[in-house]
mmCIF file of C-alpha atoms in Angstrom:
data_model
loop_
_atom_site.group_PDB
_atom_site.id
_atom_site.type_symbol
_atom_site.label_atom_id
_atom_site.label_comp_id
_atom_site.label_asym_id
_atom_site.label_seq_id
_atom_site.Cartn_x
_atom_site.Cartn_y
_atom_site.Cartn_z
ATOM 1 C CA MET X 1 12.351 -8.700 -10.332
ATOM 2 C CA LYS X 2 12.328 -4.922 -10.742
ATOM 3 C CA VAL X 3 9.341 -3.180 -9.151
ATOM 4 C CA CYS X 4 8.313 0.470 -9.226
ATOM 5 C CA VAL X 5 6.248 1.489 -6.188
ATOM 6 C CA ILE X 6 4.288 4.745 -6.259
ATOM 7 C CA GLY X 7 2.692 6.039 -3.079
ATOM 8 C CA GLY X 8 3.043 7.369 0.421
ATOM 9 C CA ALA X 9 6.013 7.509 2.775
ATOM 10 C CA ASN X 10 5.311 8.835 6.217
ATOM 11 C CA VAL X 11 6.005 8.809 9.939
ATOM 12 C CA ASP X 12 3.981 6.124 11.726
ATOM 13 C CA ILE X 13 3.026 6.869 15.320
ATOM 14 C CA THR X 14 1.495 3.732 16.802
ATOM 15 C CA ALA X 15 -0.146 3.723 20.233
ATOM 16 C CA THR X 16 -1.087 0.352 21.732
ATOM 17 C CA SER X 17 -3.269 0.132 24.812
ATOM 18 C CA ALA X 18 -2.037 -2.000 27.700
ATOM 19 C CA GLN X 19 -5.589 -3.230 28.321
ATOM 20 C CA ALA X 20 -8.986 -3.151 26.624
ATOM 21 C CA PHE X 21 -9.237 0.300 25.026
ATOM 22 C CA ARG X 22 -11.752 2.684 26.601
ATOM 23 C CA VAL X 23 -13.199 5.277 24.242
ATOM 24 C CA GLY X 24 -13.269 8.780 25.692
ATOM 25 C CA ASP X 25 -10.652 8.029 28.343
ATOM 26 C CA SER X 26 -6.883 8.177 28.715
ATOM 27 C CA ASN X 27 -5.520 4.662 28.246
ATOM 28 C CA PRO X 28 -2.146 3.466 29.570
ATOM 29 C CA GLY X 29 0.019 1.834 26.935
ATOM 30 C CA LYS X 30 3.055 2.141 24.684
ATOM 31 C CA VAL X 31 3.790 4.550 21.828
ATOM 32 C CA HIS X 32 6.128 3.587 18.986
ATOM 33 C CA VAL X 33 7.468 5.829 16.200
ATOM 34 C CA SER X 34 8.673 4.303 12.924
ATOM 35 C CA TRP X 35 8.873 4.949 9.182
ATOM 36 C CA GLY X 36 5.748 3.900 7.300
ATOM 37 C CA GLY X 37 3.360 4.726 4.495
ATOM 38 C CA VAL X 38 1.660 2.109 2.340
ATOM 39 C CA GLY X 39 3.969 2.641 -0.645
ATOM 40 C CA ARG X 40 7.124 2.766 1.468
ATOM 41 C CA ASN X 41 6.086 -0.300 3.476
ATOM 42 C CA ILE X 42 5.446 -2.326 0.316
ATOM 43 C CA ALA X 43 8.793 -1.170 -1.101
ATOM 44 C CA HIS X 44 10.577 -2.153 2.135
ATOM 45 C CA ASN X 45 9.035 -5.632 2.114
ATOM 46 C CA LEU X 46 9.954 -6.146 -1.550
ATOM 47 C CA VAL X 47 13.583 -5.217 -0.835
ATOM 48 C CA LEU X 48 13.619 -7.753 2.010
ATOM 49 C CA LEU X 49 12.344 -10.342 -0.486
ATOM 50 C CA GLY X 50 15.286 -9.561 -2.788
ATOM 51 C CA ASP X 51 13.551 -7.477 -5.447
ATOM 52 C CA GLY X 52 15.012 -4.326 -6.980
ATOM 53 C CA VAL X 53 12.735 -1.455 -5.990
ATOM 54 C CA GLU X 54 12.375 2.133 -7.163
ATOM 55 C CA LEU X 55 10.102 4.234 -4.960
ATOM 56 C CA LEU X 56 8.305 7.250 -6.373
ATOM 57 C CA THR X 57 7.006 9.583 -3.686
ATOM 58 C CA ILE X 58 7.146 13.133 -2.396
ATOM 59 C CA PHE X 59 8.741 13.417 1.002
ATOM 60 C CA GLY X 60 7.539 16.336 3.061
ATOM 61 C CA GLY X 61 9.831 19.082 4.258
ATOM 62 C CA GLY X 62 10.932 19.855 7.771
ATOM 63 C CA VAL X 63 12.914 17.472 9.939
ATOM 64 C CA PHE X 64 11.466 14.142 8.836
ATOM 65 C CA GLY X 65 11.503 14.215 5.017
ATOM 66 C CA PRO X 66 15.284 14.016 4.442
ATOM 67 C CA VAL X 67 15.646 11.533 7.309
ATOM 68 C CA ILE X 68 13.080 9.119 5.858
ATOM 69 C CA GLU X 69 14.525 9.497 2.356
ATOM 70 C CA LYS X 70 17.973 8.514 3.695
ATOM 71 C CA ALA X 71 16.459 5.631 5.661
ATOM 72 C CA CYS X 72 14.914 4.319 2.442
ATOM 73 C CA ARG X 73 18.233 4.520 0.603
ATOM 74 C CA ASP X 74 20.063 2.845 3.495
ATOM 75 C CA ILE X 75 17.902 -0.291 3.218
ATOM 76 C CA GLY X 76 18.200 -0.447 -0.580
ATOM 77 C CA ILE X 77 15.070 1.350 -1.798
ATOM 78 C CA GLY X 78 15.811 3.530 -4.839
ATOM 79 C CA THR X 79 14.811 7.173 -4.305
ATOM 80 C CA ASP X 80 16.563 8.910 -7.205
ATOM 81 C CA HIS X 81 13.291 10.083 -8.730
ATOM 82 C CA CYS X 82 11.573 11.259 -5.539
ATOM 83 C CA ASP X 83 11.098 14.871 -4.444
ATOM 84 C CA ILE X 84 11.247 16.664 -1.112
ATOM 85 C CA ALA X 85 8.534 19.326 -0.941
ATOM 86 C CA ASP X 86 9.548 22.036 1.477
ATOM 87 C CA GLU X 87 6.116 23.665 1.228
ATOM 88 C CA HIS X 88 4.475 20.638 2.897
ATOM 89 C CA THR X 89 4.962 19.256 6.370
ATOM 90 C CA HIS X 90 5.771 15.573 6.296
ATOM 91 C CA SER X 91 3.074 12.907 6.046
ATOM 92 C CA PHE X 92 1.966 11.197 9.251
ATOM 93 C CA PHE X 93 -0.193 8.231 10.188
ATOM 94 C CA VAL X 94 -1.307 8.019 13.806
ATOM 95 C CA SER X 95 -2.911 4.712 14.805
ATOM 96 C CA VAL X 96 -4.424 3.512 18.060
ATOM 97 C CA ASN X 97 -4.457 -0.239 18.701
ATOM 98 C CA ASN X 98 -6.274 -2.306 21.267
ATOM 99 C CA SER X 99 -4.238 -4.499 23.608
ATOM 100 C CA ASP X 100 -4.581 -7.403 21.150
ATOM 101 C CA GLY X 101 -2.970 -5.362 18.354
ATOM 102 C CA GLU X 102 -6.241 -4.747 16.484
ATOM 103 C CA LEU X 103 -6.712 -1.249 15.072
ATOM 104 C CA VAL X 104 -9.194 0.918 16.985
ATOM 105 C CA GLY X 105 -8.788 3.908 14.657
ATOM 106 C CA GLY X 106 -6.307 6.191 12.995
ATOM 107 C CA ILE X 107 -5.668 9.539 11.315
ATOM 108 C CA ALA X 108 -3.720 9.908 8.041
ATOM 109 C CA ASP X 109 -2.200 13.271 7.068
ATOM 110 C CA MET X 110 -1.015 12.639 3.490
ATOM 111 C CA ASP X 111 -1.310 16.041 1.779
ATOM 112 C CA ALA X 112 2.301 15.968 0.543
ATOM 113 C CA VAL X 113 1.627 12.872 -1.588
ATOM 114 C CA GLU X 114 -1.179 14.617 -3.465
ATOM 115 C CA GLY X 115 1.505 16.690 -5.178
ATOM 116 C CA MET X 116 2.142 13.601 -7.308
ATOM 117 C CA ASP X 117 -0.183 14.758 -10.089
ATOM 118 C CA THR X 118 -0.375 13.493 -13.678
ATOM 119 C CA ALA X 119 2.432 15.804 -14.839
ATOM 120 C CA TRP X 120 4.687 14.539 -12.019
ATOM 121 C CA ILE X 121 3.976 10.926 -12.981
ATOM 122 C CA ALA X 122 4.296 11.610 -16.726
ATOM 123 C CA ALA X 123 7.819 12.925 -16.178
ATOM 124 C CA ARG X 124 8.728 9.544 -14.661
ATOM 125 C CA LEU X 125 7.023 7.183 -17.113
ATOM 126 C CA ASP X 126 10.365 5.855 -18.356
ATOM 127 C CA VAL X 127 11.211 4.774 -14.799
ATOM 128 C CA ILE X 128 7.757 3.258 -14.281
ATOM 129 C CA ASN X 129 7.764 1.285 -17.514
ATOM 130 C CA ALA X 130 11.318 0.018 -17.039
ATOM 131 C CA ALA X 131 10.034 -2.103 -14.142
ATOM 132 C CA ASP X 132 8.610 -5.630 -14.387
ATOM 133 C CA ALA X 133 5.647 -4.685 -12.182
ATOM 134 C CA VAL X 134 4.114 -1.442 -10.917
ATOM 135 C CA VAL X 135 2.461 -0.878 -7.536
ATOM 136 C CA ALA X 136 0.432 2.199 -6.564
ATOM 137 C CA ASP X 137 -1.568 3.104 -3.477
ATOM 138 C CA SER X 138 -4.742 5.172 -3.410
ATOM 139 C CA ASN X 139 -3.159 8.061 -1.562
ATOM 140 C CA LEU X 140 -2.782 9.261 -5.169
ATOM 141 C CA LEU X 141 -5.563 11.415 -6.573
ATOM 142 C CA PRO X 142 -8.135 9.742 -8.894
ATOM 143 C CA GLU X 143 -6.851 11.506 -12.028
ATOM 144 C CA THR X 144 -3.291 10.412 -11.205
ATOM 145 C CA LEU X 145 -4.397 6.812 -10.710
ATOM 146 C CA ALA X 146 -6.348 6.971 -13.991
ATOM 147 C CA PHE X 147 -3.220 8.194 -15.792
ATOM 148 C CA LEU X 148 -1.270 5.254 -14.357
ATOM 149 C CA ILE X 149 -3.951 2.770 -15.359
ATOM 150 C CA ASP X 150 -3.740 4.044 -18.942
ATOM 151 C CA HIS X 151 0.033 4.418 -19.232
ATOM 152 C CA ALA X 152 1.616 1.661 -17.136
ATOM 153 C CA GLU X 153 2.897 -0.914 -19.615
ATOM 154 C CA LYS X 154 3.571 -3.650 -17.036
ATOM 155 C CA PRO X 155 1.125 -5.394 -14.648
ATOM 156 C CA LEU X 156 -0.355 -2.818 -12.263
ATOM 157 C CA TYR X 157 -1.161 -3.665 -8.643
ATOM 158 C CA LEU X 158 -3.294 -1.218 -6.613
ATOM 159 C CA ASP X 159 -3.756 -0.953 -2.841
ATOM 160 C CA ALA X 160 -7.070 0.449 -1.589
ATOM 161 C CA VAL X 161 -5.402 1.894 1.599
ATOM 162 C CA SER X 162 -8.659 2.714 3.466
ATOM 163 C CA VAL X 163 -12.406 2.993 2.949
ATOM 164 C CA ALA X 164 -12.001 6.773 2.638
ATOM 165 C CA LYS X 165 -9.356 6.398 -0.081
ATOM 166 C CA ALA X 166 -10.767 3.322 -1.860
ATOM 167 C CA GLY X 167 -13.346 5.450 -3.669
ATOM 168 C CA ARG X 168 -10.482 7.041 -5.585
ATOM 169 C CA ILE X 169 -9.938 3.724 -7.376
ATOM 170 C CA ARG X 170 -13.552 3.612 -8.512
ATOM 171 C CA GLU X 171 -13.250 7.203 -9.764
ATOM 172 C CA ALA X 172 -9.962 6.404 -11.496
ATOM 173 C CA MET X 173 -11.408 3.408 -13.314
ATOM 174 C CA ALA X 174 -14.284 5.573 -14.541
ATOM 175 C CA LEU X 175 -11.876 8.267 -15.738
ATOM 176 C CA SER X 176 -9.449 5.912 -17.475
ATOM 177 C CA SER X 177 -9.635 4.686 -21.046
ATOM 178 C CA ARG X 178 -8.222 1.226 -20.332
ATOM 179 C CA LYS X 179 -10.519 0.591 -17.327
ATOM 180 C CA SER X 180 -8.610 -2.480 -16.214
ATOM 181 C CA VAL X 181 -5.843 -3.389 -13.768
ATOM 182 C CA PHE X 182 -4.115 -6.672 -13.067
ATOM 183 C CA ALA X 183 -4.621 -6.731 -9.302
ATOM 184 C CA LEU X 184 -6.226 -4.840 -6.431
ATOM 185 C CA LYS X 185 -5.738 -5.525 -2.717
ATOM 186 C CA SER X 186 -8.186 -4.424 -0.033
ATOM 187 C CA ASN X 187 -9.452 -5.435 3.385
ATOM 188 C CA ALA X 188 -13.050 -6.584 3.911
ATOM 189 C CA LEU X 189 -14.428 -3.086 4.604
ATOM 190 C CA GLU X 190 -12.678 -1.632 1.555
ATOM 191 C CA TYR X 191 -13.945 -4.523 -0.551
ATOM 192 C CA GLU X 192 -17.537 -3.725 0.459
ATOM 193 C CA SER X 193 -17.035 -0.079 -0.503
ATOM 194 C CA LEU X 194 -15.816 -1.199 -3.948
ATOM 195 C CA ALA X 195 -18.645 -3.680 -4.546
ATOM 196 C CA GLY X 196 -19.463 -4.033 -8.237
ATOM 197 C CA LEU X 197 -16.143 -2.614 -9.445
ATOM 198 C CA GLU X 198 -15.290 -4.125 -12.821
ATOM 199 C CA GLY X 199 -12.022 -4.430 -14.708
ATOM 200 C CA VAL X 200 -9.918 -6.079 -11.968
ATOM 201 C CA THR X 201 -8.318 -9.362 -13.043
ATOM 202 C CA ARG X 202 -7.458 -10.418 -9.481
ATOM 203 C CA PHE X 203 -9.122 -8.814 -6.461
ATOM 204 C CA TYR X 204 -7.355 -9.873 -3.245
ATOM 205 C CA GLU X 205 -9.588 -9.311 -0.213
ATOM 206 C CA SER X 206 -7.757 -9.596 3.093
ATOM 207 C CA ALA X 207 -10.117 -11.014 5.708
ATOM 208 C CA GLY X 208 -7.890 -10.766 8.796
ATOM 209 C CA ALA X 209 -7.982 -13.897 10.939
ATOM 210 C CA GLU X 210 -10.052 -15.644 8.255
ATOM 211 C CA GLY X 211 -7.233 -15.347 5.711
ATOM 212 C CA ILE X 212 -7.669 -14.075 2.182
ATOM 213 C CA ARG X 213 -10.376 -14.247 -0.476
ATOM 214 C CA VAL X 214 -9.409 -13.832 -4.126
ATOM 215 C CA HIS X 215 -12.035 -12.850 -6.673
ATOM 216 C CA ALA X 216 -10.690 -13.759 -10.120
ATOM 217 C CA VAL X 217 -12.402 -14.287 -13.469
ATOM 218 C CA GLY X 218 -15.805 -14.825 -11.898
ATOM 219 C CA GLU X 219 -14.508 -17.324 -9.327
ATOM 220 C CA LEU X 220 -13.951 -17.025 -5.576
ATOM 221 C CA TYR X 221 -10.893 -18.649 -4.006
ATOM 222 C CA GLU X 222 -10.421 -18.727 -0.218
ATOM 223 C CA TYR X 223 -7.188 -19.380 1.666
ATOM 224 C CA PRO X 224 -6.926 -19.571 5.491
ATOM 225 C CA ALA X 225 -4.628 -17.359 7.534
ATOM 226 C CA LEU X 226 -1.436 -18.926 8.829
ATOM 227 C CA PRO X 227 -0.993 -19.379 12.595
ATOM 228 C CA CYS X 228 0.853 -16.490 14.211
ATOM 229 C CA ILE X 229 0.991 -14.262 17.285
ATOM 230 C CA VAL X 230 -0.520 -10.874 16.372
ATOM 231 C CA ARG X 231 1.529 -7.990 17.751
ATOM 232 C CA SER X 232 -0.032 -5.328 15.525
ATOM 233 C CA VAL X 233 -2.148 -5.469 12.375
ATOM 234 C CA THR X 234 -0.604 -2.227 11.080
ATOM 235 C CA GLY X 235 1.482 -3.017 8.005
ATOM 236 C CA GLY X 236 0.177 -6.571 7.635
ATOM 237 C CA GLY X 237 -1.749 -5.730 4.471
ATOM 238 C CA ASP X 238 1.315 -4.031 2.999
ATOM 239 C CA ALA X 239 3.392 -7.175 3.590
ATOM 240 C CA LEU X 240 0.589 -9.249 2.051
ATOM 241 C CA LEU X 241 0.608 -7.207 -1.162
ATOM 242 C CA ALA X 242 4.404 -7.246 -1.311
ATOM 243 C CA GLY X 243 4.305 -11.036 -1.252
ATOM 244 C CA ILE X 244 1.657 -11.115 -3.974
ATOM 245 C CA VAL X 245 3.748 -8.817 -6.167
ATOM 246 C CA HIS X 246 6.933 -10.796 -5.449
ATOM 247 C CA ALA X 247 5.208 -13.979 -6.647
ATOM 248 C CA GLY X 248 4.921 -12.311 -10.054
ATOM 249 C CA PRO X 249 1.987 -11.945 -12.454
ATOM 250 C CA GLN X 250 2.726 -15.375 -13.917
ATOM 251 C CA ALA X 251 2.071 -17.063 -10.542
ATOM 252 C CA SER X 252 -1.221 -18.854 -10.021
ATOM 253 C CA VAL X 253 -3.839 -17.353 -7.726
ATOM 254 C CA ALA X 254 -3.041 -20.023 -5.133
ATOM 255 C CA GLU X 255 0.728 -19.434 -5.267
ATOM 256 C CA SER X 256 0.455 -15.643 -5.041
ATOM 257 C CA ALA X 257 -1.947 -15.946 -2.089
ATOM 258 C CA ARG X 258 0.376 -18.426 -0.355
ATOM 259 C CA ILE X 259 3.398 -16.146 -0.628
ATOM 260 C CA GLY X 260 1.333 -13.116 0.398
ATOM 261 C CA LEU X 261 0.063 -14.901 3.527
ATOM 262 C CA LEU X 262 3.593 -16.028 4.432
ATOM 263 C CA CYS X 263 4.819 -12.422 4.246
ATOM 264 C CA ALA X 264 1.864 -11.091 6.252
ATOM 265 C CA ARG X 265 2.643 -13.585 9.030
ATOM 266 C CA CYS X 266 6.295 -12.552 9.386
#
């Protein structure tokens, strides 16, 4: 399957405490630097699943942008239609995890991605609509998301990203003419912030250790999480959505949830 992924690509700096995290104190632990971003992570997982992937993003300037762009190409992610914006520093996500791998908090610096405005997306509509499925994260501005909702010709999957960014999806749906998307993935907190949102055919709500809840056509379907050893929850939701997309829009709710949960466990 050919998938076009539109969203963030950034440097992930992950700090994990060696013991129970103490707020307001210096905590011993380990710090890990890797390539991340919701869009890039989803694209990476889809490539690992064997899908053809074209990533649309703006890499920041400085040292990291060209390095991450090359890293994407090296693993098979298409980047021919991306830009490197020298006027922006690169995007970063800094997360702090407890000793059990659960997120304590994080800071996202994603200004470079906001350069992907409606004109930027419009210039790449041929690429977007040549795919079998389209994925976008809510690092995009509401008007950009609304443009995608109205102009994507293939099934559109959205990722809520965070409570702070989830509101952009509500704004986008209000701004759009079509006012409907095939699928939306969120965690439980993001789902609460989007309560009452209409126009979503399948709303996948990740519930952590409880598994996943899917709200579809007025019905609620619940699927338990698969047994695993949690090293870090960062990126788990991205793997979940990649699995859902890989299953394809023709897959049943149960099948898409099953594949998503398998990917999130890996």
